Amino acid sequence: MTDKITQAIAAGLAGISLMAAGAGCSPTQTNTAQQTTPPQTNTAQQFSCTGTKSNGWNYNAKFANGRFTQITWTRSGQPPQVSPLTFDRKNEQGQPIYRGAFQGATAIALVDLGQGNVRPGSQVSVGTDEWGWARGTCAIATASGSSSKN
């Protein structure tokens, strides 16, 4: 009985030491860390990325301080709705993905197709389960919060 307990403890300690050793030098661990860190480019400029969903809602995704922070939704006859965004991860193509919700119920995903390098003319894709995906184009945000037209 004592031998079995000793073997179980030794096996457990060996497993812990292997996990600890792998945490410091594993390339997979490095990739995971990169995926949980939001992009930090173009922090001095603010951008507004606009598009229209198939159901008639227009969206304006705000990019400030190196990340997408919110989407403002507008539609004729409806009050504007704001969906805060949080950085989720980067996908396999290195594109940052942000998540939020419309009216607290419909899940939203924003994919930065410019891989974190937001600039005039770059694009985002905004998706919801119910409404599908729609592309938007970015422009430098003006002082009033709307985008400038090229």
Short mmCIF file of N, CA and C in Angstrom, two decimals:
data_model
loop_
_atom_site.label_atom_id
_atom_site.label_comp_id
_atom_site.label_asym_id
_atom_site.label_seq_id
_atom_site.Cartn_x
_atom_site.Cartn_y
_atom_site.Cartn_z
N MET A 1 0.82 -1.19 0.00
CA MET A 1 0.00 0.00 0.00
C MET A 1 0.87 1.25 0.00
N THR A 2 1.91 1.26 0.82
CA THR A 2 2.81 2.40 0.90
C THR A 2 3.53 2.61 -0.42
N ASP A 3 3.92 1.51 -1.09
CA ASP A 3 4.59 1.62 -2.38
C ASP A 3 3.69 2.28 -3.42
N LYS A 4 2.42 1.93 -3.41
CA LYS A 4 1.46 2.52 -4.38
C LYS A 4 1.29 4.01 -4.13
N ILE A 5 1.21 4.41 -2.88
CA ILE A 5 1.08 5.84 -2.56
C ILE A 5 2.35 6.58 -2.97
N THR A 6 3.51 6.02 -2.68
CA THR A 6 4.78 6.62 -3.05
C THR A 6 4.88 6.76 -4.57
N GLN A 7 4.47 5.74 -5.31
CA GLN A 7 4.52 5.79 -6.78
C GLN A 7 3.56 6.85 -7.30
N ALA A 8 2.37 6.95 -6.72
CA ALA A 8 1.39 7.95 -7.16
C ALA A 8 1.91 9.35 -6.92
N ILE A 9 2.53 9.58 -5.75
CA ILE A 9 3.09 10.91 -5.45
C ILE A 9 4.22 11.22 -6.41
N ALA A 10 5.10 10.27 -6.67
CA ALA A 10 6.23 10.48 -7.58
C ALA A 10 5.73 10.78 -8.99
N ALA A 11 4.72 10.05 -9.44
CA ALA A 11 4.17 10.29 -10.78
C ALA A 11 3.54 11.67 -10.86
N GLY A 12 2.84 12.07 -9.80
CA GLY A 12 2.23 13.40 -9.77
C GLY A 12 3.27 14.50 -9.80
N LEU A 13 4.33 14.35 -9.01
CA LEU A 13 5.40 15.35 -8.99
C LEU A 13 6.12 15.42 -10.33
N ALA A 14 6.33 14.26 -10.96
CA ALA A 14 6.98 14.25 -12.28
C ALA A 14 6.11 14.98 -13.29
N GLY A 15 4.82 14.77 -13.23
CA GLY A 15 3.90 15.45 -14.15
C GLY A 15 3.90 16.95 -13.94
N ILE A 16 3.93 17.38 -12.68
CA ILE A 16 3.97 18.81 -12.37
C ILE A 16 5.26 19.42 -12.88
N SER A 17 6.39 18.75 -12.68
CA SER A 17 7.66 19.31 -13.12
C SER A 17 7.72 19.38 -14.64
N LEU A 18 7.12 18.40 -15.33
CA LEU A 18 7.08 18.45 -16.79
C LEU A 18 6.23 19.62 -17.27
N MET A 19 5.10 19.84 -16.61
CA MET A 19 4.24 20.97 -16.99
C MET A 19 4.96 22.28 -16.74
N ALA A 20 5.65 22.41 -15.62
CA ALA A 20 6.36 23.65 -15.30
C ALA A 20 7.49 23.88 -16.29
N ALA A 21 8.21 22.83 -16.64
CA ALA A 21 9.30 22.97 -17.60
C ALA A 21 8.77 23.37 -18.97
N GLY A 22 7.64 22.81 -19.36
CA GLY A 22 7.06 23.13 -20.67
C GLY A 22 6.51 24.53 -20.72
N ALA A 23 6.06 25.08 -19.59
CA ALA A 23 5.46 26.41 -19.58
C ALA A 23 6.47 27.48 -19.93
N GLY A 24 7.73 27.27 -19.60
CA GLY A 24 8.72 28.30 -19.84
C GLY A 24 9.28 28.33 -21.25
N CYS A 25 9.20 27.23 -21.99
CA CYS A 25 9.89 27.20 -23.27
C CYS A 25 9.04 26.66 -24.41
N SER A 26 7.77 26.46 -24.20
CA SER A 26 6.92 25.89 -25.25
C SER A 26 6.49 26.94 -26.25
N PRO A 27 6.70 26.71 -27.56
CA PRO A 27 6.23 27.68 -28.55
C PRO A 27 4.71 27.84 -28.51
N THR A 28 3.98 26.79 -28.15
CA THR A 28 2.53 26.88 -28.06
C THR A 28 2.14 27.89 -26.98
N GLN A 29 2.84 27.88 -25.87
CA GLN A 29 2.55 28.81 -24.80
C GLN A 29 2.75 30.24 -25.28
N THR A 30 3.81 30.50 -26.04
CA THR A 30 4.06 31.83 -26.58
C THR A 30 2.94 32.26 -27.50
N ASN A 31 2.46 31.37 -28.38
CA ASN A 31 1.36 31.71 -29.28
C ASN A 31 0.10 32.04 -28.50
N THR A 32 -0.18 31.28 -27.44
CA THR A 32 -1.36 31.55 -26.63
C THR A 32 -1.26 32.94 -26.01
N ALA A 33 -0.08 33.30 -25.53
CA ALA A 33 0.09 34.62 -24.94
C ALA A 33 -0.14 35.71 -25.99
N GLN A 34 0.31 35.50 -27.20
CA GLN A 34 0.10 36.48 -28.26
C GLN A 34 -1.39 36.61 -28.58
N GLN A 35 -2.13 35.53 -28.51
CA GLN A 35 -3.54 35.57 -28.86
C GLN A 35 -4.37 36.31 -27.81
N THR A 36 -3.90 36.39 -26.58
CA THR A 36 -4.68 37.06 -25.55
C THR A 36 -4.28 38.51 -25.36
N THR A 37 -3.32 39.00 -26.12
CA THR A 37 -2.90 40.38 -26.03
C THR A 37 -3.48 41.17 -27.20
N PRO A 38 -4.26 42.24 -26.93
CA PRO A 38 -4.83 42.99 -28.03
C PRO A 38 -3.74 43.71 -28.82
N PRO A 39 -4.00 43.98 -30.10
CA PRO A 39 -3.03 44.68 -30.92
C PRO A 39 -2.79 46.09 -30.39
N GLN A 40 -1.61 46.62 -30.61
CA GLN A 40 -1.25 47.94 -30.10
C GLN A 40 -0.67 48.83 -31.20
N THR A 41 -1.31 48.90 -32.35
CA THR A 41 -0.81 49.74 -33.42
C THR A 41 -1.73 50.93 -33.62
N ASN A 42 -1.24 51.98 -34.26
CA ASN A 42 -2.01 53.18 -34.56
C ASN A 42 -2.71 53.75 -33.33
N THR A 43 -2.00 53.82 -32.21
CA THR A 43 -2.63 54.28 -30.99
C THR A 43 -2.89 55.78 -31.00
N ALA A 44 -2.21 56.55 -31.83
CA ALA A 44 -2.40 58.00 -31.83
C ALA A 44 -3.64 58.42 -32.61
N GLN A 45 -4.08 57.65 -33.58
CA GLN A 45 -5.23 58.02 -34.39
C GLN A 45 -6.47 57.25 -33.99
N GLN A 46 -7.62 57.88 -34.24
CA GLN A 46 -8.89 57.21 -34.03
C GLN A 46 -9.51 56.96 -35.38
N PHE A 47 -10.13 55.78 -35.52
CA PHE A 47 -10.76 55.40 -36.77
C PHE A 47 -12.21 55.04 -36.53
N SER A 48 -12.97 55.20 -37.58
CA SER A 48 -14.38 54.85 -37.59
C SER A 48 -14.58 53.91 -38.76
N CYS A 49 -15.07 52.70 -38.48
CA CYS A 49 -15.26 51.69 -39.53
C CYS A 49 -16.77 51.44 -39.67
N THR A 50 -17.30 51.75 -40.84
CA THR A 50 -18.75 51.71 -41.03
C THR A 50 -19.18 50.67 -42.04
N GLY A 51 -20.38 50.13 -41.81
CA GLY A 51 -20.96 49.14 -42.70
C GLY A 51 -22.46 49.03 -42.44
N THR A 52 -23.13 48.17 -43.21
CA THR A 52 -24.57 47.96 -43.08
C THR A 52 -24.87 46.48 -43.05
N LYS A 53 -25.68 46.06 -42.07
CA LYS A 53 -26.10 44.66 -41.98
C LYS A 53 -27.30 44.43 -42.91
N SER A 54 -27.56 43.19 -43.24
CA SER A 54 -28.64 42.84 -44.17
C SER A 54 -30.03 43.21 -43.64
N ASN A 55 -30.15 43.41 -42.33
CA ASN A 55 -31.45 43.75 -41.74
C ASN A 55 -31.68 45.26 -41.65
N GLY A 56 -30.79 46.06 -42.22
CA GLY A 56 -30.97 47.50 -42.24
C GLY A 56 -30.25 48.27 -41.15
N TRP A 57 -29.67 47.60 -40.18
CA TRP A 57 -28.89 48.31 -39.16
C TRP A 57 -27.55 48.73 -39.75
N ASN A 58 -27.20 50.00 -39.57
CA ASN A 58 -25.88 50.52 -39.94
C ASN A 58 -25.00 50.42 -38.69
N TYR A 59 -23.73 50.15 -38.90
CA TYR A 59 -22.84 50.10 -37.75
C TYR A 59 -21.64 51.00 -37.95
N ASN A 60 -21.12 51.48 -36.83
CA ASN A 60 -19.93 52.32 -36.79
C ASN A 60 -19.05 51.78 -35.67
N ALA A 61 -17.98 51.07 -36.04
CA ALA A 61 -17.06 50.50 -35.06
C ALA A 61 -15.97 51.53 -34.76
N LYS A 62 -15.80 51.84 -33.50
CA LYS A 62 -14.82 52.84 -33.08
C LYS A 62 -13.51 52.15 -32.71
N PHE A 63 -12.42 52.66 -33.31
CA PHE A 63 -11.07 52.19 -33.01
C PHE A 63 -10.32 53.33 -32.35
N ALA A 64 -9.93 53.15 -31.10
CA ALA A 64 -9.20 54.19 -30.36
C ALA A 64 -8.20 53.52 -29.42
N ASN A 65 -7.08 54.19 -29.20
CA ASN A 65 -6.06 53.68 -28.28
C ASN A 65 -5.60 52.27 -28.63
N GLY A 66 -5.51 51.98 -29.94
CA GLY A 66 -4.96 50.71 -30.39
C GLY A 66 -5.89 49.53 -30.36
N ARG A 67 -7.21 49.76 -30.18
CA ARG A 67 -8.16 48.65 -30.16
C ARG A 67 -9.56 49.11 -30.52
N PHE A 68 -10.38 48.16 -30.94
CA PHE A 68 -11.79 48.46 -31.17
C PHE A 68 -12.48 48.46 -29.81
N THR A 69 -13.24 49.52 -29.54
CA THR A 69 -13.84 49.69 -28.22
C THR A 69 -15.35 49.52 -28.21
N GLN A 70 -16.02 49.86 -29.31
CA GLN A 70 -17.48 49.76 -29.33
C GLN A 70 -18.01 49.84 -30.75
N ILE A 71 -19.25 49.39 -30.90
CA ILE A 71 -19.99 49.55 -32.15
C ILE A 71 -21.25 50.33 -31.82
N THR A 72 -21.51 51.39 -32.58
CA THR A 72 -22.77 52.12 -32.46
C THR A 72 -23.64 51.71 -33.64
N TRP A 73 -24.86 51.26 -33.31
CA TRP A 73 -25.82 50.78 -34.31
C TRP A 73 -26.89 51.84 -34.53
N THR A 74 -27.21 52.12 -35.79
CA THR A 74 -28.28 53.07 -36.10
C THR A 74 -29.17 52.48 -37.18
N ARG A 75 -30.47 52.84 -37.10
CA ARG A 75 -31.43 52.41 -38.11
C ARG A 75 -32.60 53.40 -38.06
N SER A 76 -33.09 53.74 -39.20
CA SER A 76 -34.19 54.69 -39.30
C SER A 76 -35.34 54.27 -38.38
N GLY A 77 -35.83 55.22 -37.59
CA GLY A 77 -36.95 54.97 -36.70
C GLY A 77 -36.57 54.31 -35.39
N GLN A 78 -35.29 54.03 -35.16
CA GLN A 78 -34.83 53.36 -33.94
C GLN A 78 -33.81 54.26 -33.22
N PRO A 79 -33.80 54.24 -31.90
CA PRO A 79 -32.74 54.97 -31.18
C PRO A 79 -31.40 54.26 -31.39
N PRO A 80 -30.29 55.00 -31.39
CA PRO A 80 -28.97 54.35 -31.53
C PRO A 80 -28.73 53.37 -30.38
N GLN A 81 -28.02 52.30 -30.69
CA GLN A 81 -27.66 51.28 -29.71
C GLN A 81 -26.13 51.18 -29.68
N VAL A 82 -25.55 51.05 -28.50
CA VAL A 82 -24.10 50.94 -28.37
C VAL A 82 -23.76 49.56 -27.81
N SER A 83 -22.83 48.89 -28.47
CA SER A 83 -22.33 47.58 -28.04
C SER A 83 -20.86 47.70 -27.68
N PRO A 84 -20.50 47.68 -26.39
CA PRO A 84 -19.08 47.67 -26.01
C PRO A 84 -18.41 46.40 -26.53
N LEU A 85 -17.14 46.52 -26.91
CA LEU A 85 -16.37 45.38 -27.42
C LEU A 85 -15.20 45.09 -26.50
N THR A 86 -14.86 43.81 -26.41
CA THR A 86 -13.65 43.40 -25.70
C THR A 86 -12.83 42.51 -26.63
N PHE A 87 -11.51 42.65 -26.54
CA PHE A 87 -10.63 41.81 -27.34
C PHE A 87 -10.76 40.36 -26.86
N ASP A 88 -10.87 39.45 -27.83
CA ASP A 88 -10.99 38.02 -27.51
C ASP A 88 -9.67 37.31 -27.79
N ARG A 89 -9.23 37.32 -29.04
CA ARG A 89 -8.02 36.59 -29.44
C ARG A 89 -7.70 36.95 -30.88
N LYS A 90 -6.61 36.38 -31.39
CA LYS A 90 -6.30 36.46 -32.82
C LYS A 90 -6.64 35.12 -33.45
N ASN A 91 -7.19 35.15 -34.67
CA ASN A 91 -7.48 33.90 -35.37
C ASN A 91 -6.21 33.37 -36.04
N GLU A 92 -6.33 32.29 -36.79
CA GLU A 92 -5.18 31.65 -37.43
C GLU A 92 -4.49 32.56 -38.44
N GLN A 93 -5.21 33.54 -38.99
CA GLN A 93 -4.63 34.48 -39.96
C GLN A 93 -4.01 35.69 -39.27
N GLY A 94 -3.99 35.72 -37.95
CA GLY A 94 -3.42 36.84 -37.20
C GLY A 94 -4.36 38.03 -37.11
N GLN A 95 -5.64 37.83 -37.39
CA GLN A 95 -6.61 38.91 -37.35
C GLN A 95 -7.23 38.99 -35.96
N PRO A 96 -7.15 40.16 -35.31
CA PRO A 96 -7.76 40.31 -33.99
C PRO A 96 -9.28 40.14 -34.05
N ILE A 97 -9.83 39.46 -33.05
CA ILE A 97 -11.27 39.26 -32.94
C ILE A 97 -11.75 39.91 -31.65
N TYR A 98 -12.80 40.70 -31.78
CA TYR A 98 -13.41 41.38 -30.64
C TYR A 98 -14.83 40.84 -30.48
N ARG A 99 -15.32 40.82 -29.25
CA ARG A 99 -16.66 40.30 -28.98
C ARG A 99 -17.49 41.31 -28.20
N GLY A 100 -18.80 41.23 -28.42
CA GLY A 100 -19.74 42.08 -27.71
C GLY A 100 -21.14 41.52 -27.90
N ALA A 101 -22.16 42.36 -27.60
CA ALA A 101 -23.55 41.93 -27.75
C ALA A 101 -24.39 43.11 -28.20
N PHE A 102 -25.41 42.83 -29.00
CA PHE A 102 -26.38 43.84 -29.43
C PHE A 102 -27.57 43.73 -28.48
N GLN A 103 -27.90 44.83 -27.82
CA GLN A 103 -28.99 44.89 -26.84
C GLN A 103 -28.86 43.80 -25.78
N GLY A 104 -27.65 43.42 -25.48
CA GLY A 104 -27.39 42.44 -24.43
C GLY A 104 -27.81 41.02 -24.75
N ALA A 105 -28.32 40.77 -25.96
CA ALA A 105 -28.85 39.45 -26.27
C ALA A 105 -28.19 38.77 -27.46
N THR A 106 -27.88 39.51 -28.49
CA THR A 106 -27.34 38.93 -29.71
C THR A 106 -25.81 39.06 -29.71
N ALA A 107 -25.12 37.93 -29.76
CA ALA A 107 -23.65 37.92 -29.76
C ALA A 107 -23.11 38.55 -31.04
N ILE A 108 -22.07 39.37 -30.88
CA ILE A 108 -21.43 40.07 -32.00
C ILE A 108 -19.96 39.69 -32.01
N ALA A 109 -19.41 39.53 -33.21
CA ALA A 109 -17.97 39.37 -33.38
C ALA A 109 -17.50 40.38 -34.41
N LEU A 110 -16.41 41.06 -34.12
CA LEU A 110 -15.77 41.96 -35.08
C LEU A 110 -14.40 41.38 -35.37
N VAL A 111 -14.10 41.17 -36.66
CA VAL A 111 -12.79 40.67 -37.08
C VAL A 111 -12.08 41.81 -37.79
N ASP A 112 -10.91 42.17 -37.28
CA ASP A 112 -10.09 43.22 -37.88
C ASP A 112 -9.29 42.60 -39.02
N LEU A 113 -9.77 42.79 -40.25
CA LEU A 113 -9.15 42.16 -41.42
C LEU A 113 -7.77 42.73 -41.73
N GLY A 114 -7.43 43.89 -41.15
CA GLY A 114 -6.11 44.50 -41.34
C GLY A 114 -5.08 44.00 -40.35
N GLN A 115 -5.38 42.97 -39.59
CA GLN A 115 -4.46 42.32 -38.65
C GLN A 115 -3.93 43.30 -37.60
N GLY A 116 -4.77 44.22 -37.14
CA GLY A 116 -4.36 45.17 -36.11
C GLY A 116 -3.73 46.43 -36.65
N ASN A 117 -3.51 46.50 -37.96
CA ASN A 117 -2.92 47.69 -38.59
C ASN A 117 -4.05 48.53 -39.21
N VAL A 118 -4.88 49.12 -38.37
CA VAL A 118 -6.03 49.89 -38.84
C VAL A 118 -5.54 51.19 -39.45
N ARG A 119 -6.05 51.49 -40.64
CA ARG A 119 -5.68 52.70 -41.39
C ARG A 119 -6.83 53.01 -42.34
N PRO A 120 -6.84 54.20 -42.94
CA PRO A 120 -7.92 54.51 -43.88
C PRO A 120 -7.98 53.46 -45.00
N GLY A 121 -9.17 52.96 -45.25
CA GLY A 121 -9.36 51.95 -46.30
C GLY A 121 -9.28 50.52 -45.82
N SER A 122 -8.77 50.28 -44.60
CA SER A 122 -8.75 48.90 -44.11
C SER A 122 -10.17 48.47 -43.78
N GLN A 123 -10.36 47.16 -43.63
CA GLN A 123 -11.71 46.65 -43.47
C GLN A 123 -11.86 45.81 -42.20
N VAL A 124 -13.11 45.75 -41.74
CA VAL A 124 -13.51 44.88 -40.65
C VAL A 124 -14.67 44.04 -41.16
N SER A 125 -14.91 42.95 -40.48
CA SER A 125 -16.09 42.14 -40.76
C SER A 125 -16.83 41.98 -39.44
N VAL A 126 -18.12 42.32 -39.45
CA VAL A 126 -18.93 42.25 -38.24
C VAL A 126 -19.98 41.17 -38.44
N GLY A 127 -20.05 40.24 -37.51
CA GLY A 127 -20.97 39.12 -37.65
C GLY A 127 -21.84 38.90 -36.44
N THR A 128 -23.04 38.41 -36.70
CA THR A 128 -23.97 37.96 -35.67
C THR A 128 -24.61 36.67 -36.17
N ASP A 129 -25.07 35.87 -35.24
CA ASP A 129 -25.72 34.61 -35.63
C ASP A 129 -26.96 34.87 -36.49
N GLU A 130 -27.78 35.80 -36.07
CA GLU A 130 -29.05 36.04 -36.76
C GLU A 130 -28.91 36.80 -38.08
N TRP A 131 -27.92 37.70 -38.17
CA TRP A 131 -27.84 38.61 -39.32
C TRP A 131 -26.68 38.31 -40.27
N GLY A 132 -25.87 37.35 -39.99
CA GLY A 132 -24.74 37.04 -40.86
C GLY A 132 -23.60 38.04 -40.70
N TRP A 133 -22.78 38.10 -41.74
CA TRP A 133 -21.57 38.94 -41.72
C TRP A 133 -21.71 40.09 -42.70
N ALA A 134 -21.09 41.22 -42.37
CA ALA A 134 -21.06 42.38 -43.27
C ALA A 134 -19.74 43.10 -43.10
N ARG A 135 -19.14 43.46 -44.22
CA ARG A 135 -17.86 44.18 -44.19
C ARG A 135 -18.08 45.67 -44.00
N GLY A 136 -17.12 46.27 -43.34
CA GLY A 136 -17.10 47.71 -43.16
C GLY A 136 -15.74 48.26 -43.54
N THR A 137 -15.70 49.52 -43.89
CA THR A 137 -14.47 50.17 -44.31
C THR A 137 -14.12 51.27 -43.31
N CYS A 138 -12.84 51.40 -43.01
CA CYS A 138 -12.37 52.34 -41.98
C CYS A 138 -11.89 53.65 -42.60
N ALA A 139 -12.09 54.71 -41.83
CA ALA A 139 -11.61 56.04 -42.19
C ALA A 139 -11.18 56.73 -40.90
N ILE A 140 -10.40 57.78 -41.02
CA ILE A 140 -9.99 58.53 -39.84
C ILE A 140 -11.23 59.19 -39.25
N ALA A 141 -11.42 59.05 -37.95
CA ALA A 141 -12.58 59.63 -37.28
C ALA A 141 -12.40 61.14 -37.17
N THR A 142 -13.47 61.86 -37.40
CA THR A 142 -13.45 63.32 -37.24
C THR A 142 -13.79 63.67 -35.80
N ALA A 143 -13.66 64.93 -35.44
CA ALA A 143 -13.93 65.38 -34.07
C ALA A 143 -15.36 65.09 -33.64
N SER A 144 -16.31 65.11 -34.60
CA SER A 144 -17.71 64.88 -34.26
C SER A 144 -18.03 63.39 -34.08
N GLY A 145 -17.06 62.52 -34.36
CA GLY A 145 -17.26 61.09 -34.17
C GLY A 145 -17.64 60.36 -35.44
N SER A 146 -17.94 61.09 -36.51
CA SER A 146 -18.24 60.42 -37.78
C SER A 146 -16.96 60.25 -38.56
N SER A 147 -17.02 59.44 -39.58
CA SER A 147 -15.81 59.18 -40.36
C SER A 147 -15.68 60.21 -41.47
N SER A 148 -14.44 60.48 -41.86
CA SER A 148 -14.20 61.37 -42.98
C SER A 148 -14.35 60.60 -44.27
N LYS A 149 -14.73 61.26 -45.31
CA LYS A 149 -14.91 60.61 -46.61
C LYS A 149 -13.74 60.95 -47.50
N ASN A 150 -13.22 59.94 -48.20
CA ASN A 150 -12.09 60.16 -49.10
C ASN A 150 -12.55 60.52 -50.48
#
